[in-house]
Amino acid sequence: MQHRRLALAAVAALVLTGCSGSGSPEKGLDDPAKKDIAMQLVSSAENSTLDWKARYGYIEDIGDGRGYTAGIIGFCSGTGDMLKVVERYTARRPGNALEAFLPALRAVDGSDSHEGLEDAFTTAWAQAAADPAFRSAQDAERDDSYFDPAVERAEADGLSALGQFIYYDAYVMHGYADAVGTVGFRTIRAQALAEAGPPSEGGDEEAYLDAFLDARVAAMRTETSHGDTSRVETAQRVFVREGRLQLETPLVWKVYGESYRIDGS
């Protein structure tokens, strides 16, 4: 009986602490510290810096056919999410300098056009970054359209913090659904499921994540502007092979040839 009690106590401790053996409960990407790591990782690829909070005012046309790319995760004038940011901002701050560009943003949605925008718009965007309401609008659009649905889907698939981040980064770059000339998250995930089962179905997480990354690399290579797959091959793939399923620091990776590191607190 004593041995049975000890065994039950050991099982209970494992449930409480997770499988890492670290003695600390496993945390998902909705944990503030893990979310900040995810934002730094995305920023290294989107903005070539870990200081993601300094990128609210960033805006330029990077020549990927999506018009202007801007802000903390690369909202685009051609994909509708930049429009949503300005609409959110206007709801919070009526009469702001970006409000006048709403008709032009609606007109260019789905194209790479700058018509009605140009320097006046990019200047207004950069200046708006000083307004907490504008930063909040970007945060809200990031969470509602990308972060929250990615984490929710990853949790349903039984994925760890690393898997949740891998889904989130795919959402940021590809969006959920396929568009003309692009492959979306939904298709990437379906292709991965055809090759490996997720943990929610009893599959090995690292094997499943490798299958997902294989599908994502294939999707990236269908677009000339995403031909450099280093944000997967020398970053996310490295974390999978190192077994950093909880995004354990230090994290060391490269994107576009630049080296980055996040140390623990």
mmCIF file of C-alpha atoms in Angstrom:
data_model
loop_
_atom_site.group_PDB
_atom_site.id
_atom_site.type_symbol
_atom_site.label_atom_id
_atom_site.label_comp_id
_atom_site.label_asym_id
_atom_site.label_seq_id
_atom_site.Cartn_x
_atom_site.Cartn_y
_atom_site.Cartn_z
ATOM 1 C CA MET A 1 0.000 0.000 0.000
ATOM 2 C CA GLN A 2 2.842 2.360 0.834
ATOM 3 C CA HIS A 3 4.382 1.757 -2.585
ATOM 4 C CA ARG A 4 1.012 2.456 -4.246
ATOM 5 C CA ARG A 5 0.696 5.778 -2.398
ATOM 6 C CA LEU A 6 4.176 6.800 -3.489
ATOM 7 C CA ALA A 7 3.402 5.892 -7.098
ATOM 8 C CA LEU A 8 0.180 7.895 -7.050
ATOM 9 C CA ALA A 9 2.009 10.851 -5.536
ATOM 10 C CA ALA A 10 4.617 10.667 -8.292
ATOM 11 C CA VAL A 11 1.917 10.666 -10.989
ATOM 12 C CA ALA A 12 0.202 13.660 -9.376
ATOM 13 C CA ALA A 13 3.491 15.541 -9.256
ATOM 14 C CA LEU A 14 4.105 14.822 -12.942
ATOM 15 C CA VAL A 15 0.667 16.150 -13.853
ATOM 16 C CA LEU A 16 1.304 19.334 -11.903
ATOM 17 C CA THR A 17 4.794 19.930 -13.227
ATOM 18 C CA GLY A 18 4.352 18.829 -16.834
ATOM 19 C CA CYS A 19 6.737 16.496 -18.653
ATOM 20 C CA SER A 20 9.829 18.653 -18.735
ATOM 21 C CA GLY A 21 11.141 17.414 -15.433
ATOM 22 C CA SER A 22 12.048 20.972 -14.526
ATOM 23 C CA GLY A 23 9.810 21.055 -11.462
ATOM 24 C CA SER A 24 7.882 24.010 -12.917
ATOM 25 C CA PRO A 25 4.463 23.779 -14.587
ATOM 26 C CA GLU A 26 4.568 23.914 -18.364
ATOM 27 C CA LYS A 27 3.283 27.203 -19.748
ATOM 28 C CA GLY A 28 1.660 28.002 -23.053
ATOM 29 C CA LEU A 29 2.182 31.004 -25.276
ATOM 30 C CA ASP A 30 -0.541 32.915 -23.441
ATOM 31 C CA ASP A 31 1.873 33.220 -20.516
ATOM 32 C CA PRO A 32 3.177 36.840 -20.718
ATOM 33 C CA ALA A 33 6.857 35.825 -20.638
ATOM 34 C CA LYS A 34 6.369 33.187 -23.341
ATOM 35 C CA LYS A 35 4.332 35.597 -25.451
ATOM 36 C CA ASP A 36 7.117 38.173 -25.256
ATOM 37 C CA ILE A 37 9.598 35.551 -26.453
ATOM 38 C CA ALA A 38 7.268 34.771 -29.367
ATOM 39 C CA MET A 39 7.060 38.459 -30.249
ATOM 40 C CA GLN A 40 10.853 38.744 -30.215
ATOM 41 C CA LEU A 41 11.190 35.701 -32.454
ATOM 42 C CA VAL A 42 8.679 37.062 -34.970
ATOM 43 C CA SER A 43 10.313 40.486 -34.865
ATOM 44 C CA SER A 44 13.705 39.013 -35.716
ATOM 45 C CA ALA A 45 12.196 37.789 -38.991
ATOM 46 C CA GLU A 46 9.776 40.641 -39.703
ATOM 47 C CA ASN A 47 11.863 43.589 -38.521
ATOM 48 C CA SER A 48 15.456 42.306 -38.008
ATOM 49 C CA THR A 49 15.393 43.229 -34.316
ATOM 50 C CA LEU A 50 14.311 41.720 -31.016
ATOM 51 C CA ASP A 51 12.974 45.095 -29.868
ATOM 52 C CA TRP A 52 9.482 44.543 -31.224
ATOM 53 C CA LYS A 53 7.998 47.360 -29.147
ATOM 54 C CA ALA A 54 10.064 49.845 -31.155
ATOM 55 C CA ARG A 55 8.412 48.800 -34.433
ATOM 56 C CA TYR A 56 4.894 50.213 -34.151
ATOM 57 C CA GLY A 57 5.920 53.057 -36.471
ATOM 58 C CA TYR A 58 7.721 50.929 -39.061
ATOM 59 C CA ILE A 59 6.311 51.109 -42.610
ATOM 60 C CA GLU A 60 7.661 50.404 -46.094
ATOM 61 C CA ASP A 61 6.896 48.555 -49.316
ATOM 62 C CA ILE A 62 9.137 45.476 -49.323
ATOM 63 C CA GLY A 63 8.152 44.516 -52.863
ATOM 64 C CA ASP A 64 6.190 41.371 -52.007
ATOM 65 C CA GLY A 65 3.022 42.361 -53.852
ATOM 66 C CA ARG A 66 1.174 43.232 -50.642
ATOM 67 C CA GLY A 67 1.596 47.019 -50.764
ATOM 68 C CA TYR A 68 2.879 48.634 -47.584
ATOM 69 C CA THR A 69 4.108 46.416 -44.765
ATOM 70 C CA ALA A 70 4.022 48.035 -41.342
ATOM 71 C CA GLY A 71 3.907 47.739 -37.594
ATOM 72 C CA ILE A 72 4.799 45.065 -35.092
ATOM 73 C CA ILE A 73 4.004 42.004 -37.240
ATOM 74 C CA GLY A 74 3.925 43.398 -40.756
ATOM 75 C CA PHE A 75 0.320 44.479 -41.333
ATOM 76 C CA CYS A 76 -0.200 45.018 -45.068
ATOM 77 C CA SER A 77 -2.234 47.512 -47.047
ATOM 78 C CA GLY A 78 -2.958 44.834 -49.640
ATOM 79 C CA THR A 79 -4.263 42.152 -47.270
ATOM 80 C CA GLY A 80 -6.804 44.075 -45.200
ATOM 81 C CA ASP A 81 -5.204 43.862 -41.780
ATOM 82 C CA MET A 82 -3.633 47.323 -42.041
ATOM 83 C CA LEU A 83 -7.114 48.659 -42.784
ATOM 84 C CA LYS A 84 -8.423 46.890 -39.671
ATOM 85 C CA VAL A 85 -5.686 48.491 -37.551
ATOM 86 C CA VAL A 86 -6.643 51.980 -38.746
ATOM 87 C CA GLU A 87 -10.345 51.231 -38.226
ATOM 88 C CA ARG A 88 -9.623 50.070 -34.673
ATOM 89 C CA TYR A 89 -7.506 53.158 -34.041
ATOM 90 C CA THR A 90 -10.224 55.448 -35.358
ATOM 91 C CA ALA A 91 -12.781 53.806 -33.083
ATOM 92 C CA ARG A 92 -10.502 54.567 -30.146
ATOM 93 C CA ARG A 93 -9.320 57.988 -31.361
ATOM 94 C CA PRO A 94 -11.794 59.650 -33.732
ATOM 95 C CA GLY A 95 -10.259 62.396 -35.828
ATOM 96 C CA ASN A 96 -6.749 60.908 -35.821
ATOM 97 C CA ALA A 97 -4.445 61.681 -38.757
ATOM 98 C CA LEU A 98 -4.840 58.210 -40.287
ATOM 99 C CA GLU A 99 -8.627 58.340 -40.430
ATOM 100 C CA ALA A 100 -8.573 60.381 -43.638
ATOM 101 C CA PHE A 101 -6.832 57.480 -45.409
ATOM 102 C CA LEU A 102 -9.547 54.918 -44.702
ATOM 103 C CA PRO A 103 -11.205 55.290 -48.161
ATOM 104 C CA ALA A 104 -7.826 54.817 -49.861
ATOM 105 C CA LEU A 105 -7.000 51.760 -47.704
ATOM 106 C CA ARG A 106 -10.323 50.193 -48.615
ATOM 107 C CA ALA A 107 -9.677 50.907 -52.300
ATOM 108 C CA VAL A 108 -6.203 49.314 -52.373
ATOM 109 C CA ASP A 109 -7.187 46.224 -50.371
ATOM 110 C CA GLY A 110 -6.252 43.159 -52.414
ATOM 111 C CA SER A 111 -3.591 44.943 -54.453
ATOM 112 C CA ASP A 112 -0.100 46.389 -54.147
ATOM 113 C CA SER A 113 -1.262 49.887 -55.034
ATOM 114 C CA HIS A 114 -0.220 53.002 -53.101
ATOM 115 C CA GLU A 115 -2.891 55.175 -54.677
ATOM 116 C CA GLY A 116 -4.200 57.730 -52.218
ATOM 117 C CA LEU A 117 -1.530 56.861 -49.667
ATOM 118 C CA GLU A 118 2.158 57.560 -50.477
ATOM 119 C CA ASP A 119 4.332 59.792 -48.276
ATOM 120 C CA ALA A 120 1.477 61.506 -46.445
ATOM 121 C CA PHE A 121 0.202 58.140 -45.230
ATOM 122 C CA THR A 122 3.574 56.673 -44.258
ATOM 123 C CA THR A 123 4.420 59.846 -42.324
ATOM 124 C CA ALA A 124 1.096 59.754 -40.487
ATOM 125 C CA TRP A 125 1.584 56.067 -39.639
ATOM 126 C CA ALA A 126 5.056 56.639 -38.215
ATOM 127 C CA GLN A 127 3.886 59.609 -36.165
ATOM 128 C CA ALA A 128 0.854 57.721 -34.834
ATOM 129 C CA ALA A 129 3.205 55.245 -33.122
ATOM 130 C CA ALA A 130 3.640 57.770 -30.308
ATOM 131 C CA ASP A 131 -0.065 57.375 -29.431
ATOM 132 C CA PRO A 132 -0.873 54.539 -26.964
ATOM 133 C CA ALA A 133 -4.265 54.131 -28.669
ATOM 134 C CA PHE A 134 -2.536 53.331 -31.963
ATOM 135 C CA ARG A 135 -0.234 50.819 -30.307
ATOM 136 C CA SER A 136 -3.246 49.222 -28.625
ATOM 137 C CA ALA A 137 -4.997 48.973 -31.993
ATOM 138 C CA GLN A 138 -2.038 47.062 -33.411
ATOM 139 C CA ASP A 139 -1.899 44.782 -30.371
ATOM 140 C CA ALA A 140 -5.612 44.044 -30.659
ATOM 141 C CA GLU A 141 -5.462 43.224 -34.372
ATOM 142 C CA ARG A 142 -2.427 40.996 -33.802
ATOM 143 C CA ASP A 143 -4.219 39.083 -31.051
ATOM 144 C CA ASP A 144 -7.648 38.785 -32.662
ATOM 145 C CA SER A 145 -6.520 37.837 -36.171
ATOM 146 C CA TYR A 146 -3.277 35.965 -35.559
ATOM 147 C CA PHE A 147 -2.105 35.183 -32.036
ATOM 148 C CA ASP A 148 -5.323 34.007 -30.384
ATOM 149 C CA PRO A 149 -6.584 31.760 -33.216
ATOM 150 C CA ALA A 150 -3.102 30.263 -33.707
ATOM 151 C CA VAL A 151 -2.696 29.446 -30.021
ATOM 152 C CA GLU A 152 -6.246 28.077 -29.785
ATOM 153 C CA ARG A 153 -5.665 25.755 -32.767
ATOM 154 C CA ALA A 154 -2.276 24.668 -31.393
ATOM 155 C CA GLU A 155 -3.729 23.895 -27.975
ATOM 156 C CA ALA A 156 -6.441 21.783 -29.613
ATOM 157 C CA ASP A 157 -3.694 19.889 -31.440
ATOM 158 C CA GLY A 158 -1.938 19.263 -28.124
ATOM 159 C CA LEU A 159 1.093 21.391 -28.931
ATOM 160 C CA SER A 160 3.564 22.906 -26.489
ATOM 161 C CA ALA A 161 4.711 26.527 -26.343
ATOM 162 C CA LEU A 162 7.101 25.898 -29.257
ATOM 163 C CA GLY A 163 4.348 24.393 -31.368
ATOM 164 C CA GLN A 164 2.057 27.276 -30.500
ATOM 165 C CA PHE A 165 4.728 29.717 -31.643
ATOM 166 C CA ILE A 166 5.302 27.795 -34.876
ATOM 167 C CA TYR A 167 1.574 28.034 -35.645
ATOM 168 C CA TYR A 168 1.528 31.736 -34.759
ATOM 169 C CA ASP A 169 4.473 32.577 -37.011
ATOM 170 C CA ALA A 170 2.789 30.720 -39.871
ATOM 171 C CA TYR A 171 -0.418 32.687 -39.291
ATOM 172 C CA VAL A 172 1.576 35.952 -39.411
ATOM 173 C CA MET A 173 3.285 35.176 -42.709
ATOM 174 C CA HIS A 174 0.639 33.175 -44.563
ATOM 175 C CA GLY A 175 -2.709 34.091 -43.040
ATOM 176 C CA TYR A 176 -5.312 31.444 -42.273
ATOM 177 C CA ALA A 177 -6.726 30.693 -45.715
ATOM 178 C CA ASP A 178 -5.183 30.395 -49.161
ATOM 179 C CA ALA A 179 -5.205 33.490 -51.336
ATOM 180 C CA VAL A 180 -4.375 33.902 -55.017
ATOM 181 C CA GLY A 181 -0.775 32.796 -55.467
ATOM 182 C CA THR A 182 -0.283 31.932 -51.787
ATOM 183 C CA VAL A 183 -0.712 28.963 -49.461
ATOM 184 C CA GLY A 184 -2.375 29.650 -46.100
ATOM 185 C CA PHE A 185 -2.029 28.130 -42.646
ATOM 186 C CA ARG A 186 -5.077 25.907 -43.122
ATOM 187 C CA THR A 187 -3.514 24.143 -46.116
ATOM 188 C CA ILE A 188 -0.092 23.907 -44.469
ATOM 189 C CA ARG A 189 -1.626 22.225 -41.425
ATOM 190 C CA ALA A 190 -3.656 19.831 -43.585
ATOM 191 C CA GLN A 191 -0.508 18.783 -45.418
ATOM 192 C CA ALA A 192 1.285 18.207 -42.106
ATOM 193 C CA LEU A 193 -1.601 16.096 -40.781
ATOM 194 C CA ALA A 194 -1.324 13.899 -43.867
ATOM 195 C CA GLU A 195 2.251 13.081 -42.867
ATOM 196 C CA ALA A 196 2.162 12.873 -39.056
ATOM 197 C CA GLY A 197 -0.339 12.835 -36.220
ATOM 198 C CA PRO A 198 -0.413 15.684 -33.678
ATOM 199 C CA PRO A 199 -0.039 14.994 -29.942
ATOM 200 C CA SER A 200 -3.816 15.292 -29.491
ATOM 201 C CA GLU A 201 -4.101 12.109 -31.575
ATOM 202 C CA GLY A 202 -1.234 10.338 -29.849
ATOM 203 C CA GLY A 203 1.467 11.489 -32.260
ATOM 204 C CA ASP A 204 5.002 12.534 -31.416
ATOM 205 C CA GLU A 205 5.181 16.322 -31.207
ATOM 206 C CA GLU A 206 8.634 16.749 -32.682
ATOM 207 C CA ALA A 207 7.780 14.517 -35.648
ATOM 208 C CA TYR A 208 4.558 16.436 -36.234
ATOM 209 C CA LEU A 209 6.284 19.817 -36.011
ATOM 210 C CA ASP A 210 8.908 18.678 -38.505
ATOM 211 C CA ALA A 211 6.110 17.692 -40.884
ATOM 212 C CA PHE A 212 4.434 21.071 -40.376
ATOM 213 C CA LEU A 213 7.703 22.908 -41.052
ATOM 214 C CA ASP A 214 8.280 20.810 -44.181
ATOM 215 C CA ALA A 215 4.864 21.865 -45.459
ATOM 216 C CA ARG A 216 5.523 25.465 -44.539
ATOM 217 C CA VAL A 217 8.870 25.570 -46.350
ATOM 218 C CA ALA A 218 7.156 24.191 -49.453
ATOM 219 C CA ALA A 219 4.517 26.922 -49.146
ATOM 220 C CA MET A 220 7.149 29.630 -48.770
ATOM 221 C CA ARG A 221 8.940 28.469 -51.883
ATOM 222 C CA THR A 222 5.839 29.089 -53.976
ATOM 223 C CA GLU A 223 6.378 32.833 -53.441
ATOM 224 C CA THR A 224 9.480 34.605 -54.702
ATOM 225 C CA SER A 225 9.339 37.104 -51.831
ATOM 226 C CA HIS A 226 9.419 34.252 -49.277
ATOM 227 C CA GLY A 227 12.094 32.170 -50.954
ATOM 228 C CA ASP A 228 14.469 32.627 -48.027
ATOM 229 C CA THR A 229 13.329 29.953 -45.569
ATOM 230 C CA SER A 230 15.827 30.737 -42.811
ATOM 231 C CA ARG A 231 13.106 31.791 -40.340
ATOM 232 C CA VAL A 232 12.190 28.101 -40.417
ATOM 233 C CA GLU A 233 15.401 26.223 -41.173
ATOM 234 C CA THR A 234 17.869 28.126 -38.976
ATOM 235 C CA ALA A 235 15.407 29.114 -36.280
ATOM 236 C CA GLN A 236 12.253 27.054 -35.673
ATOM 237 C CA ARG A 237 13.719 23.797 -36.994
ATOM 238 C CA VAL A 238 16.700 24.304 -34.684
ATOM 239 C CA PHE A 239 14.434 24.645 -31.648
ATOM 240 C CA VAL A 240 12.564 21.458 -32.582
ATOM 241 C CA ARG A 241 15.767 19.464 -32.973
ATOM 242 C CA GLU A 242 17.092 20.804 -29.680
ATOM 243 C CA GLY A 243 13.879 19.670 -28.009
ATOM 244 C CA ARG A 244 13.020 23.141 -26.702
ATOM 245 C CA LEU A 245 9.310 22.416 -26.627
ATOM 246 C CA GLN A 246 8.758 24.941 -23.829
ATOM 247 C CA LEU A 247 10.852 27.614 -25.602
ATOM 248 C CA GLU A 248 13.462 27.131 -22.895
ATOM 249 C CA THR A 249 16.126 29.800 -22.932
ATOM 250 C CA PRO A 250 18.777 30.435 -24.011
ATOM 251 C CA LEU A 251 17.423 30.418 -27.547
ATOM 252 C CA VAL A 252 20.005 30.944 -30.282
ATOM 253 C CA TRP A 253 19.047 31.219 -33.949
ATOM 254 C CA LYS A 254 19.689 32.932 -37.283
ATOM 255 C CA VAL A 255 17.336 34.675 -39.696
ATOM 256 C CA TYR A 256 18.486 35.993 -43.079
ATOM 257 C CA GLY A 257 22.088 35.404 -41.953
ATOM 258 C CA GLU A 258 21.776 37.530 -38.793
ATOM 259 C CA SER A 259 22.372 35.879 -35.413
ATOM 260 C CA TYR A 260 20.061 36.372 -32.411
ATOM 261 C CA ARG A 261 19.911 35.167 -28.819
ATOM 262 C CA ILE A 262 17.389 35.324 -25.981
ATOM 263 C CA ASP A 263 18.748 34.547 -22.533
ATOM 264 C CA GLY A 264 16.707 33.583 -19.523
ATOM 265 C CA SER A 265 15.699 36.110 -16.894
#
